[in-house]
PDB file of C-alpha atoms and ligand atoms in Angstrom:
ATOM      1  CA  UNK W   1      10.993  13.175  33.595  1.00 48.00           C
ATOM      2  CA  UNK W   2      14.947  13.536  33.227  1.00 51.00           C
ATOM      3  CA  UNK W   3      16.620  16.214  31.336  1.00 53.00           C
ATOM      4  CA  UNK W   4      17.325  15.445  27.846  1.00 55.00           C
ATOM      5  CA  UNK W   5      21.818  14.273  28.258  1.00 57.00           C
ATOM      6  CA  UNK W   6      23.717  17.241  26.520  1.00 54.00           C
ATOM      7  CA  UNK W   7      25.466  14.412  24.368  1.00 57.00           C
ATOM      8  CA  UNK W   8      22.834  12.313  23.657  1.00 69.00           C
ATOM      9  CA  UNK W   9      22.712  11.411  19.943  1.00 80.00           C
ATOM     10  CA  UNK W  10      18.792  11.950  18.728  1.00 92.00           C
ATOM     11  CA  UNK W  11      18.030   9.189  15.810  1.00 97.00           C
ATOM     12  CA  UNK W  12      16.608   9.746  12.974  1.00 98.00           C
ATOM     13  CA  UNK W  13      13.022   9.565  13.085  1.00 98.00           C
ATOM     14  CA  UNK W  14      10.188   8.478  10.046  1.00 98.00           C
ATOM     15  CA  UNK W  15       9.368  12.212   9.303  1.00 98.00           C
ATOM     16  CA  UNK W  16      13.372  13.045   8.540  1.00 98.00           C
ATOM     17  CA  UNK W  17      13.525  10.241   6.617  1.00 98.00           C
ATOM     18  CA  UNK W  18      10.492  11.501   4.580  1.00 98.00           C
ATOM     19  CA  UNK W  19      12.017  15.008   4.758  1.00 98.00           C
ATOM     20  CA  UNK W  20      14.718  13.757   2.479  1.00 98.00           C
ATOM     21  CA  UNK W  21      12.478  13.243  -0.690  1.00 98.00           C
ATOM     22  CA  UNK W  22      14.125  14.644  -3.873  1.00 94.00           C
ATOM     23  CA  UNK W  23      17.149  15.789  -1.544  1.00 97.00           C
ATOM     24  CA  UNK W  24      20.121  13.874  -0.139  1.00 97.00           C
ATOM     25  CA  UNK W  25      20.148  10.065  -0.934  1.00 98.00           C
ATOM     26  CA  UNK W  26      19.145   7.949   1.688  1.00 98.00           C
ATOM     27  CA  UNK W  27      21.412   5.260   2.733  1.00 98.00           C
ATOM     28  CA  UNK W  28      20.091   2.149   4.419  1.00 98.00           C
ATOM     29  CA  UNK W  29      21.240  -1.544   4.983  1.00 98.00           C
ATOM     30  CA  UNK W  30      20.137  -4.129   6.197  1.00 98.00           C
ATOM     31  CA  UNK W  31      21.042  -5.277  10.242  1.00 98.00           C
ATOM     32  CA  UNK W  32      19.985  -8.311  12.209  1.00 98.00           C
ATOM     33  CA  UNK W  33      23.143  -8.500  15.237  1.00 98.00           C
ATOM     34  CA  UNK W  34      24.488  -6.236  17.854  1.00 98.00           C
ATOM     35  CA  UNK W  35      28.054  -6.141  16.406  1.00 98.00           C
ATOM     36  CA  UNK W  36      26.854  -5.486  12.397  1.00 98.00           C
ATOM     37  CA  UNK W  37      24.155  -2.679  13.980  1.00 98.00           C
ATOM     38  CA  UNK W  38      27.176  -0.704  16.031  1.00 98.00           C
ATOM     39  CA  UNK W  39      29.635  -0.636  12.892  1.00 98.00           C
ATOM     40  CA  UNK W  40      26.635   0.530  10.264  1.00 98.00           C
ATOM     41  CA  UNK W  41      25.340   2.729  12.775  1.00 98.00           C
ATOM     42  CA  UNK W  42      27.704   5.404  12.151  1.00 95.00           C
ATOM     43  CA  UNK W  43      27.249   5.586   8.143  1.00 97.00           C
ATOM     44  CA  UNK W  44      23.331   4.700   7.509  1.00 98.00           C
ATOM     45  CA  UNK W  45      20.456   6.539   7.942  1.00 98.00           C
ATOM     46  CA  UNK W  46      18.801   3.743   8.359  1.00 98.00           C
ATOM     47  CA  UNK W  47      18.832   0.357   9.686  1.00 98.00           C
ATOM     48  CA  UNK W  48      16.311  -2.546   7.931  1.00 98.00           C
ATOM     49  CA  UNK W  49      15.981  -5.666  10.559  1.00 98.00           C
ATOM     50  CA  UNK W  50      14.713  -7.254   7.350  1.00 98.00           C
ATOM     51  CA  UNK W  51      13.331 -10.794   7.067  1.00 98.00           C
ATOM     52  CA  UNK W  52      15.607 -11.814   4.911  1.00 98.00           C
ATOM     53  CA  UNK W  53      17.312 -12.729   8.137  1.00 98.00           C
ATOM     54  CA  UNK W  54      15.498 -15.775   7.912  1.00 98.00           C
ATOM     55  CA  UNK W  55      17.971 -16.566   4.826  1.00 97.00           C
ATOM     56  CA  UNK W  56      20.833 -15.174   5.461  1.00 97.00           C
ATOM     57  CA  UNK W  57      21.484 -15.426   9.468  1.00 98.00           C
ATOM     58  CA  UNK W  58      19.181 -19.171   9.318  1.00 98.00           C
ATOM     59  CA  UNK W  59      19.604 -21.002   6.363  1.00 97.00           C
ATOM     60  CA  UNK W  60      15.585 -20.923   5.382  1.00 97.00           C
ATOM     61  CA  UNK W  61      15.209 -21.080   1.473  1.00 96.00           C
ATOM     62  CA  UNK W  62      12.490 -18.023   2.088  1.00 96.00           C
ATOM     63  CA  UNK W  63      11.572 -15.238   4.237  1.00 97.00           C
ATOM     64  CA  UNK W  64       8.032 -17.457   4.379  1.00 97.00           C
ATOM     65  CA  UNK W  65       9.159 -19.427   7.727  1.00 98.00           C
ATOM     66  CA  UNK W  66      10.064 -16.355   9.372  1.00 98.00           C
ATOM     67  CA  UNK W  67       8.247 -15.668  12.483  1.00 98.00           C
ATOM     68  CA  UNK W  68       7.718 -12.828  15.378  1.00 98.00           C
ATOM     69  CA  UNK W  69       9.464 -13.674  17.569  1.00 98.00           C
ATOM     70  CA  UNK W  70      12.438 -13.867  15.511  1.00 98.00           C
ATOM     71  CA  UNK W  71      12.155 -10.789  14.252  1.00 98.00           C
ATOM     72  CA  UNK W  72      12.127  -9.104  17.921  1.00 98.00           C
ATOM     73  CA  UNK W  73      14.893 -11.283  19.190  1.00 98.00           C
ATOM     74  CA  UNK W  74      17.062  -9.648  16.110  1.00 98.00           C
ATOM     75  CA  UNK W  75      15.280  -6.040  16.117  1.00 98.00           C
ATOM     76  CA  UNK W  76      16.464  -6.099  19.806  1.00 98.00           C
ATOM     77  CA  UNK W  77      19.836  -7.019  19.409  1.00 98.00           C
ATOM     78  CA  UNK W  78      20.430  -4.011  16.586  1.00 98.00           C
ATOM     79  CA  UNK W  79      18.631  -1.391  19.169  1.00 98.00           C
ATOM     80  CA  UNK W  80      21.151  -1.903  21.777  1.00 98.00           C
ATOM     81  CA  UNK W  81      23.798  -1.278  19.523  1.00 98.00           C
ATOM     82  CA  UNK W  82      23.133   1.499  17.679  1.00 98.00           C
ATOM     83  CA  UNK W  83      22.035   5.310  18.461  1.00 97.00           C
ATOM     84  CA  UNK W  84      21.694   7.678  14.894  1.00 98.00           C
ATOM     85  CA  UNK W  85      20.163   5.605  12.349  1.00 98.00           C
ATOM     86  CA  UNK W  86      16.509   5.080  12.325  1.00 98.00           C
ATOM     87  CA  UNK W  87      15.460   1.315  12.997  1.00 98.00           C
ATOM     88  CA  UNK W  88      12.819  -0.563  10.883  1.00 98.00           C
ATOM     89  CA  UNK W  89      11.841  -3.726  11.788  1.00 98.00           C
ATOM     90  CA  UNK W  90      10.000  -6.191   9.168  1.00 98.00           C
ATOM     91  CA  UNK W  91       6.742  -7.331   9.751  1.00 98.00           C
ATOM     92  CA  UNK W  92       6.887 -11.369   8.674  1.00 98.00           C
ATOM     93  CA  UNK W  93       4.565 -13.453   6.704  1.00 98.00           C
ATOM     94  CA  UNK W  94       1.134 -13.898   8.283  1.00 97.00           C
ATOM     95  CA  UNK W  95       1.665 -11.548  10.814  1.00 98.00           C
ATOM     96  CA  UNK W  96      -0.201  -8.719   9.259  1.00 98.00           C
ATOM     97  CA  UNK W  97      -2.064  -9.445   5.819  1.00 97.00           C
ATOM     98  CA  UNK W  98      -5.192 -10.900   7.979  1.00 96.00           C
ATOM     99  CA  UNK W  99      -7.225  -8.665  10.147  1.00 97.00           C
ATOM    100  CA  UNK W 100      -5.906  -4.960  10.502  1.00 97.00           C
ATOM    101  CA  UNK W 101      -6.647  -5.690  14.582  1.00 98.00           C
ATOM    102  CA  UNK W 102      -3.975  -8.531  14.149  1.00 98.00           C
ATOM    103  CA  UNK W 103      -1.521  -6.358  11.995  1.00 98.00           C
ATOM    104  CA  UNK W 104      -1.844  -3.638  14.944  1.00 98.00           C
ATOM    105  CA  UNK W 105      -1.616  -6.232  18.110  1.00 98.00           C
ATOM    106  CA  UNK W 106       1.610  -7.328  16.790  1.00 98.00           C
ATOM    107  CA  UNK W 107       3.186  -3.777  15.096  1.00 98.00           C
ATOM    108  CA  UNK W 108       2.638  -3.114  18.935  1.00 98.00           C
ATOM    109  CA  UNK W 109       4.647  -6.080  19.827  1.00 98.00           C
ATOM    110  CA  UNK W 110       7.715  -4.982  17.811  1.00 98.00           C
ATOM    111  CA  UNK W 111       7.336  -1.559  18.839  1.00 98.00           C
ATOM    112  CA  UNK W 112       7.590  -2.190  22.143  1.00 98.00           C
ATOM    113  CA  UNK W 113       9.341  -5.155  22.624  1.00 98.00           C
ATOM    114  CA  UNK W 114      12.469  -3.970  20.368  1.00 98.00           C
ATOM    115  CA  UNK W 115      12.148  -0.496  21.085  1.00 98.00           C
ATOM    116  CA  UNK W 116      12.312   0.498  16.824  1.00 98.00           C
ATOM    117  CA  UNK W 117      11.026   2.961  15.305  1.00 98.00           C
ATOM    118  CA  UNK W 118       8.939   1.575  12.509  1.00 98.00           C
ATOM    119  CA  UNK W 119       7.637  -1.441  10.682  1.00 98.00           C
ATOM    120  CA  UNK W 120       7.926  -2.565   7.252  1.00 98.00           C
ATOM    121  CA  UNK W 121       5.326  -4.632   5.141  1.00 98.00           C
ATOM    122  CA  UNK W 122       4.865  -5.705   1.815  1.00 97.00           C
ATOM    123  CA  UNK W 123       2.306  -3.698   0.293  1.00 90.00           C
ATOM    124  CA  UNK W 124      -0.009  -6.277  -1.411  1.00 86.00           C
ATOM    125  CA  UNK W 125      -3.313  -4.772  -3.090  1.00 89.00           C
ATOM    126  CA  UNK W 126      -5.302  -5.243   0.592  1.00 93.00           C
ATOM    127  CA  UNK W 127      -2.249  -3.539   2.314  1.00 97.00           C
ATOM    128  CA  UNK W 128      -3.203   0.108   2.120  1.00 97.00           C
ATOM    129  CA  UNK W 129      -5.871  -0.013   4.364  1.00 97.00           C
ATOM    130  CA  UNK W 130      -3.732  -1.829   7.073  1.00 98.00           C
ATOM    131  CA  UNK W 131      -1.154   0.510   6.785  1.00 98.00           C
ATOM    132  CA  UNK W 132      -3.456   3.547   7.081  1.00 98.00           C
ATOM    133  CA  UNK W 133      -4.969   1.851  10.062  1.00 98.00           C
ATOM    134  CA  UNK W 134      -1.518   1.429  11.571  1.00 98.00           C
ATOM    135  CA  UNK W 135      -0.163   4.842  10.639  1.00 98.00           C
ATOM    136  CA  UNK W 136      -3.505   6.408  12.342  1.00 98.00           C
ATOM    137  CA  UNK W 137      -2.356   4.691  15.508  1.00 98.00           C
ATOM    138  CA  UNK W 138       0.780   5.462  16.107  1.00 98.00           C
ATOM    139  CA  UNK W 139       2.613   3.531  14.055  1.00 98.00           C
ATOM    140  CA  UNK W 140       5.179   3.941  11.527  1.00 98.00           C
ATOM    141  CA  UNK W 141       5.114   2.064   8.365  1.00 98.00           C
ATOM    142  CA  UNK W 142       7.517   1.800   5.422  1.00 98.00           C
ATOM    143  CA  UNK W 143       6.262   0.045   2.765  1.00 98.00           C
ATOM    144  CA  UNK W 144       7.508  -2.525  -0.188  1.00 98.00           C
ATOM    145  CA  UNK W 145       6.668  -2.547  -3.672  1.00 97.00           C
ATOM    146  CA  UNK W 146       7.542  -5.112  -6.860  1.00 96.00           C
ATOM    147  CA  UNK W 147       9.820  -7.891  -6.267  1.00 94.00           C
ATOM    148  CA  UNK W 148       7.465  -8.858  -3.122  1.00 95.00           C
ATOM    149  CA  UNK W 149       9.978 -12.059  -0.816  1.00 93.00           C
ATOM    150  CA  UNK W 150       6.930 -13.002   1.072  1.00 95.00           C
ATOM    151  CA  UNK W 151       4.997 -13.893  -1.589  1.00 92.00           C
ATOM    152  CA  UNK W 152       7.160 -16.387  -3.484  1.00 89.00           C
ATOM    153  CA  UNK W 153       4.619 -19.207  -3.147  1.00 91.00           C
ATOM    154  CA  UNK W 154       2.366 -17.118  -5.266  1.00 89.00           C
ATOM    155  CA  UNK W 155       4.911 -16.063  -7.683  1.00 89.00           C
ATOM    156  CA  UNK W 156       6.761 -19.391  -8.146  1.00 85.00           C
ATOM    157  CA  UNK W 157      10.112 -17.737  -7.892  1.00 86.00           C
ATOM    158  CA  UNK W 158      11.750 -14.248  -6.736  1.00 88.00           C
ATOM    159  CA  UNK W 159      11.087 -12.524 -10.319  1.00 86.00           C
ATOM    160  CA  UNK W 160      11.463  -8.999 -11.455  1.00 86.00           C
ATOM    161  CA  UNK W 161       8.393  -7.384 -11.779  1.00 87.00           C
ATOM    162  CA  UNK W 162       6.463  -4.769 -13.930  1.00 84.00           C
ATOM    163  CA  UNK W 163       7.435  -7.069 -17.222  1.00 85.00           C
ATOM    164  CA  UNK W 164       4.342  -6.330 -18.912  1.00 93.00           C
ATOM    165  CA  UNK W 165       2.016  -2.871 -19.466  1.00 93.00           C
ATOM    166  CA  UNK W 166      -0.767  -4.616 -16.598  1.00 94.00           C
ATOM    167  CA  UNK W 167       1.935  -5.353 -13.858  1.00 93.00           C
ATOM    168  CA  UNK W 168       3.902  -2.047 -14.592  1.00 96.00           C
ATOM    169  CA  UNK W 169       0.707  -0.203 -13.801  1.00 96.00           C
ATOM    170  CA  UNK W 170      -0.217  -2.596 -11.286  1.00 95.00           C
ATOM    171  CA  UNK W 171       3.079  -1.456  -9.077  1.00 96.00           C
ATOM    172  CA  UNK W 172       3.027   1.833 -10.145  1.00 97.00           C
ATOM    173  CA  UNK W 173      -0.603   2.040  -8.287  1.00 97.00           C
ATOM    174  CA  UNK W 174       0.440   0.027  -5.504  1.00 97.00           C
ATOM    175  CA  UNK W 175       3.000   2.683  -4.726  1.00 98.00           C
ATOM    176  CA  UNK W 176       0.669   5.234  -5.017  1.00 98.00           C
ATOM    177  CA  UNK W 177      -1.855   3.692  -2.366  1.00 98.00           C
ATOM    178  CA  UNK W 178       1.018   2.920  -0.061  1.00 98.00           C
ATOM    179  CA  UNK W 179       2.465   6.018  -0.062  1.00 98.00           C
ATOM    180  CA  UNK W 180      -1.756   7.683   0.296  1.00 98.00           C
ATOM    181  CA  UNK W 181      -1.866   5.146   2.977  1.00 98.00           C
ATOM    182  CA  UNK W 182       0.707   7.391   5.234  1.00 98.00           C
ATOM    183  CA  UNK W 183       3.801   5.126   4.599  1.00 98.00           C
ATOM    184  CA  UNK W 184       6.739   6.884   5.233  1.00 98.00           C
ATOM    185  CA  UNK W 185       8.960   5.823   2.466  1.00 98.00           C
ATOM    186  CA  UNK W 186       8.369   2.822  -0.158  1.00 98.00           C
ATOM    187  CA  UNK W 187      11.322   0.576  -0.848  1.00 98.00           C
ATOM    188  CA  UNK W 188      11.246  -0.740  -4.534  1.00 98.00           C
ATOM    189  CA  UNK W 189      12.725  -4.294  -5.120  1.00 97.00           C
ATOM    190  CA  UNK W 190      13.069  -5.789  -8.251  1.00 97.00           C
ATOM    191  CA  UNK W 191      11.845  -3.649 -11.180  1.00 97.00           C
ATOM    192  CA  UNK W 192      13.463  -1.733 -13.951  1.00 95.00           C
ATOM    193  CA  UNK W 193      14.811   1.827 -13.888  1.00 96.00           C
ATOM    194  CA  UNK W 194      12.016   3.357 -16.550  1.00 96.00           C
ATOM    195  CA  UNK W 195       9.135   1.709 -13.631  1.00 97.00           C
ATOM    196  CA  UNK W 196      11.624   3.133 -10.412  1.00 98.00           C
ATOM    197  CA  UNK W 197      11.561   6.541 -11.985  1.00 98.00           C
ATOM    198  CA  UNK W 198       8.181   6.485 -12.652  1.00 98.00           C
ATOM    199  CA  UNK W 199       6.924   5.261  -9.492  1.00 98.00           C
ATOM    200  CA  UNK W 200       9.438   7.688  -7.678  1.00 98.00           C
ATOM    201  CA  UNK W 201       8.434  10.695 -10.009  1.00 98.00           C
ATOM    202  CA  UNK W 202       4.601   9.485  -8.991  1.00 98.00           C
ATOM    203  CA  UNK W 203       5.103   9.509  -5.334  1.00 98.00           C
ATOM    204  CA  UNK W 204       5.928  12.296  -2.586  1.00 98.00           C
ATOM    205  CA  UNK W 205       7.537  10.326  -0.154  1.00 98.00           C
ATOM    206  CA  UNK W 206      11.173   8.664  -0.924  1.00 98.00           C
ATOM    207  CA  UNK W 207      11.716   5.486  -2.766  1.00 98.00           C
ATOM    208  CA  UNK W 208      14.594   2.866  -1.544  1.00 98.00           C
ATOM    209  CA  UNK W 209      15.253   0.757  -4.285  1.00 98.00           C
ATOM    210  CA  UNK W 210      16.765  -2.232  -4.000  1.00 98.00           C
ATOM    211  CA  UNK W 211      17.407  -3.926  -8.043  1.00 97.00           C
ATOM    212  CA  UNK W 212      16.114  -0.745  -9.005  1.00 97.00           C
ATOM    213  CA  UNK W 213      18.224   1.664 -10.434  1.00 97.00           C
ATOM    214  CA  UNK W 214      19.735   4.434  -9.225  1.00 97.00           C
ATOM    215  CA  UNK W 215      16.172   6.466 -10.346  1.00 97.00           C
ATOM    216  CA  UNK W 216      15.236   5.952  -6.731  1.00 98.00           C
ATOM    217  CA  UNK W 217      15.689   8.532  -3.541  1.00 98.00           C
ATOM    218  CA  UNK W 218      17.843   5.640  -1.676  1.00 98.00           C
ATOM    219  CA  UNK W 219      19.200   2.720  -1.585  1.00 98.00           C
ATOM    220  CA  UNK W 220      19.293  -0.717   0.604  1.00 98.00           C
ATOM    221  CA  UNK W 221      21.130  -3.756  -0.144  1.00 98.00           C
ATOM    222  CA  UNK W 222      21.642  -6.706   2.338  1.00 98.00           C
ATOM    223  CA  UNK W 223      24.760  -6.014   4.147  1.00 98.00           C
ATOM    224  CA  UNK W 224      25.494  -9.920   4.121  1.00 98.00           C
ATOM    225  CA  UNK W 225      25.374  -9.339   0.078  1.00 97.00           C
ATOM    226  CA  UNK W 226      27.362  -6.444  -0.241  1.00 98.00           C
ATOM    227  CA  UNK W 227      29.623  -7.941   2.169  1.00 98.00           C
ATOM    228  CA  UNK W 228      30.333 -10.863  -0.134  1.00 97.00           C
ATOM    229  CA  UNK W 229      29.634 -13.394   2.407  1.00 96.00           C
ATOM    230  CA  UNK W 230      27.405 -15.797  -0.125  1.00 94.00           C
ATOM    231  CA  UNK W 231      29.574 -17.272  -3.081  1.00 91.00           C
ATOM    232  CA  UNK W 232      26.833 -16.016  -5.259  1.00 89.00           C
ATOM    233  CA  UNK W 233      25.660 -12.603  -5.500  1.00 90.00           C
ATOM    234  CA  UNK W 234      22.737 -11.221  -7.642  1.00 92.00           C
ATOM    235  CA  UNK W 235      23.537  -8.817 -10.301  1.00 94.00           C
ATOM    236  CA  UNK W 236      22.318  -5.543  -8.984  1.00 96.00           C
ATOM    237  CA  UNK W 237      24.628  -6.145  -5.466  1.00 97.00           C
ATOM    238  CA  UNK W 238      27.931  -4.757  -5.535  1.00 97.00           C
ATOM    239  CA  UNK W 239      30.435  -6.037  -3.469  1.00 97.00           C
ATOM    240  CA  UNK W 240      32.393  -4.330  -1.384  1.00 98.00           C
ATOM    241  CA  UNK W 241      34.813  -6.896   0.571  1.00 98.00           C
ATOM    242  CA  UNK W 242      35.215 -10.891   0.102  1.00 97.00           C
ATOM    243  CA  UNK W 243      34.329 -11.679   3.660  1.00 98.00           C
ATOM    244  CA  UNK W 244      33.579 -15.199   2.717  1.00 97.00           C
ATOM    245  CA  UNK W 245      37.289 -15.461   1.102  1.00 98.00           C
ATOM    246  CA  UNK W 246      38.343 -13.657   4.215  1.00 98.00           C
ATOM    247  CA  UNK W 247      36.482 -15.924   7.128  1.00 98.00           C
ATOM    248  CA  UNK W 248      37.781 -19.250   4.922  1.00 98.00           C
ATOM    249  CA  UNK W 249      41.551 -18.006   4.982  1.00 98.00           C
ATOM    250  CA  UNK W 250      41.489 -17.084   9.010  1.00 98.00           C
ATOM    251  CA  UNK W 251      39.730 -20.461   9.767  1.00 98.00           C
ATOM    252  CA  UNK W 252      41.966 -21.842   7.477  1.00 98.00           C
ATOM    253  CA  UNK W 253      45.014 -20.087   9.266  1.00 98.00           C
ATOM    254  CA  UNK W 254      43.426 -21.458  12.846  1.00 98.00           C
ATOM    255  CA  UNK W 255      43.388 -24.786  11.805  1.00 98.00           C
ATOM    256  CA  UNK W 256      46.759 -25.037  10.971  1.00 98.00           C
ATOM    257  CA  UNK W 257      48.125 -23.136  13.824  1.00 98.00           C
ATOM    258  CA  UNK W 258      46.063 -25.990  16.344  1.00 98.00           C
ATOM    259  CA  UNK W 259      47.582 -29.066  13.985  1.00 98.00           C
ATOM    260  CA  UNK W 260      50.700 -27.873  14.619  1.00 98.00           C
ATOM    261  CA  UNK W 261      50.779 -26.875  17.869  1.00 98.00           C
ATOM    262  CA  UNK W 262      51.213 -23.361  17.281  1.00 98.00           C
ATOM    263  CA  UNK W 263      48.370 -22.185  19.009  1.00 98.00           C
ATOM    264  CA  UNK W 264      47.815 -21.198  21.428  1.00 97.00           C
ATOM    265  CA  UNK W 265      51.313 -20.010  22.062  1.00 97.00           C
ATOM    266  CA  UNK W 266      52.882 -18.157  25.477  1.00 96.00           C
ATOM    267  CA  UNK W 267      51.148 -14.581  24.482  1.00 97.00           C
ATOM    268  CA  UNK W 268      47.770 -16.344  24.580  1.00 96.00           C
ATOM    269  CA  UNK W 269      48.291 -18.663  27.906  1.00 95.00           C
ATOM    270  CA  UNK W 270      47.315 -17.871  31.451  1.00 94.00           C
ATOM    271  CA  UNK W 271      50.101 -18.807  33.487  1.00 94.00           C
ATOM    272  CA  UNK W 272      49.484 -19.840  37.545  1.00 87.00           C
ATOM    273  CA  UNK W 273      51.256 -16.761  39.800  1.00 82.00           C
ATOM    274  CA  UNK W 274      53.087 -18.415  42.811  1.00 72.00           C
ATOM    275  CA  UNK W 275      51.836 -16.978  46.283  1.00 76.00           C
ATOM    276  CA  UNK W 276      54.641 -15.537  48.360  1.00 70.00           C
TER     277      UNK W 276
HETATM  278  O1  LIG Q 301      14.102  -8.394   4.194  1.00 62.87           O
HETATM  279  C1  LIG Q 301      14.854  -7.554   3.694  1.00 62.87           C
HETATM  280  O2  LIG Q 301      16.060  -7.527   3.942  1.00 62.87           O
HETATM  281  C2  LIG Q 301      14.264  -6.580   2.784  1.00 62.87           C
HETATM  282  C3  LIG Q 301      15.187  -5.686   2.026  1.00 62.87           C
HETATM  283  C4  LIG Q 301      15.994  -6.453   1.089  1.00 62.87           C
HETATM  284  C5  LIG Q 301      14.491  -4.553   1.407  1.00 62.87           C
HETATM  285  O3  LIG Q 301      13.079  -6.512   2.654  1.00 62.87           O
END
């Protein structure tokens, strides 16, 4: 085996990240490309391959049509790329709520194939077991609790959850069996800050909320959101730059530049070198 390179940067790993429960805040964002993954590197602990690439990076109305090998094609492009943060890549729809054999098989897949750290699932009421199964073999799992994408056909809509006393305590113990289940941290989408508390006062491992409130241990947003590169945003994303307004007026810019001949201009032109 080589020596370990003096400068090599050591990533975070699943039991730092659970390390950080009640302590520092931990910052993740979503990543799907090599470029994104090498800026965000630097300032998040960790990195979320999420499925809502399917929406954002594809144009699908769900994270539902999401498949595999999608989700190694992008979990490989944000390893290359980046060195500290830890990487999660999201298990997609039907690709682990059957057979805990299946769920394993194809955790294996991402693990190996994208070289990640982790995997991330949406922690239905059969989940648990899966994820204990997975955790026992070698596999890191974060888990996700409330607002659940994947299961939009079931829910008719993305909708807050925990609305009434039965679906409050029906998140509140799906946290609980995640987090029993050996999931290294739980992200929270999609409830209200009274539920986030509780369900981050109820469990030891740290909550990521996402629409949650700031009662969780972290936070994730979609960096495409936060980016401002939709025209709509929902209300719990803050946005940081107008990179829609941004990529319209350069396009915008380039466009007149070719119609009048302005580009490409002397700077940006090869020019033949005669042979002597
Ligand atoms: O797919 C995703 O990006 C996610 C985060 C929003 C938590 O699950």
């Amino acid at each position: 085996m080589s020596a370990q390179r003096e400068d090599a940067v050591r990533r975070l790993t699943a039991p730092d990240i659970a390390a950080r429960k009640g302590g520092d805040a931990v910052v993740c964002l979503t990543a799907y490309t090599a470029p994104v993954a090498e800026i965000l590197d630097d300032v998040c602990d960790l990195l979320l391959v999420g499925d809502s690439v399917g929406m954002v990076l594809h144009g699908l109305p769900n994270t539902v049509g999401v498949t595999l090998e999608m989700m190694i094609l992008h979990g490989q492009a944000v390893m290359r790329t980046s060195r500290k943060a830890m990487v999660v890549v999201d298990m997609p729809f039907g690709s682990y709520e059957g057979a805990k054999e299946t769920a394993y098989a194809n955790a294996v897949r991402i693990l190996k194939e994208t070289g990640c750290q982790a995997v991330k699932v949406e922690s239905g009421p059969t989940i648990p077991e899966t994820i204990a199964y997975l955790v026992r073999r070698g596999v890191p799992v974060m888990g996700h609790v409330g607002l659940r994408p994947q299961a939009v056909n079931v829910d008719g809509a993305f909708r807050a959850k925990g609305r009434t006393e039965d679906e409050r305590a029906r998140v509140v113990a799906e946290a609980e069996a995640t987090a029993d289940a050996g999931a290294f941290c739980v992200v929270v989408e999609g409830v209200a800050e009274a539920l986030a508390r509780e369900i981050t006062q109820a469990i030891d491992v740290p909550t990521i909320g996402i629409g949650a409130s700031a009662g969780c241990d972290g936070q994730i947003l979609v960096t495409d959101d936060m980016l401002g590169l939709f025209d709509w945003t929902p209300k719990f994303v803050r946005r940081y730059a107008d990179l829609r307004g941004e990529i319209g007026r350069a396009a915008r810019a380039y466009a007149d530049d070719v119609r009048a001949r302005r580009f490409p201009a002397a700077a940006e032109t090869y020019f033949a070198k005669l042979k002597v």
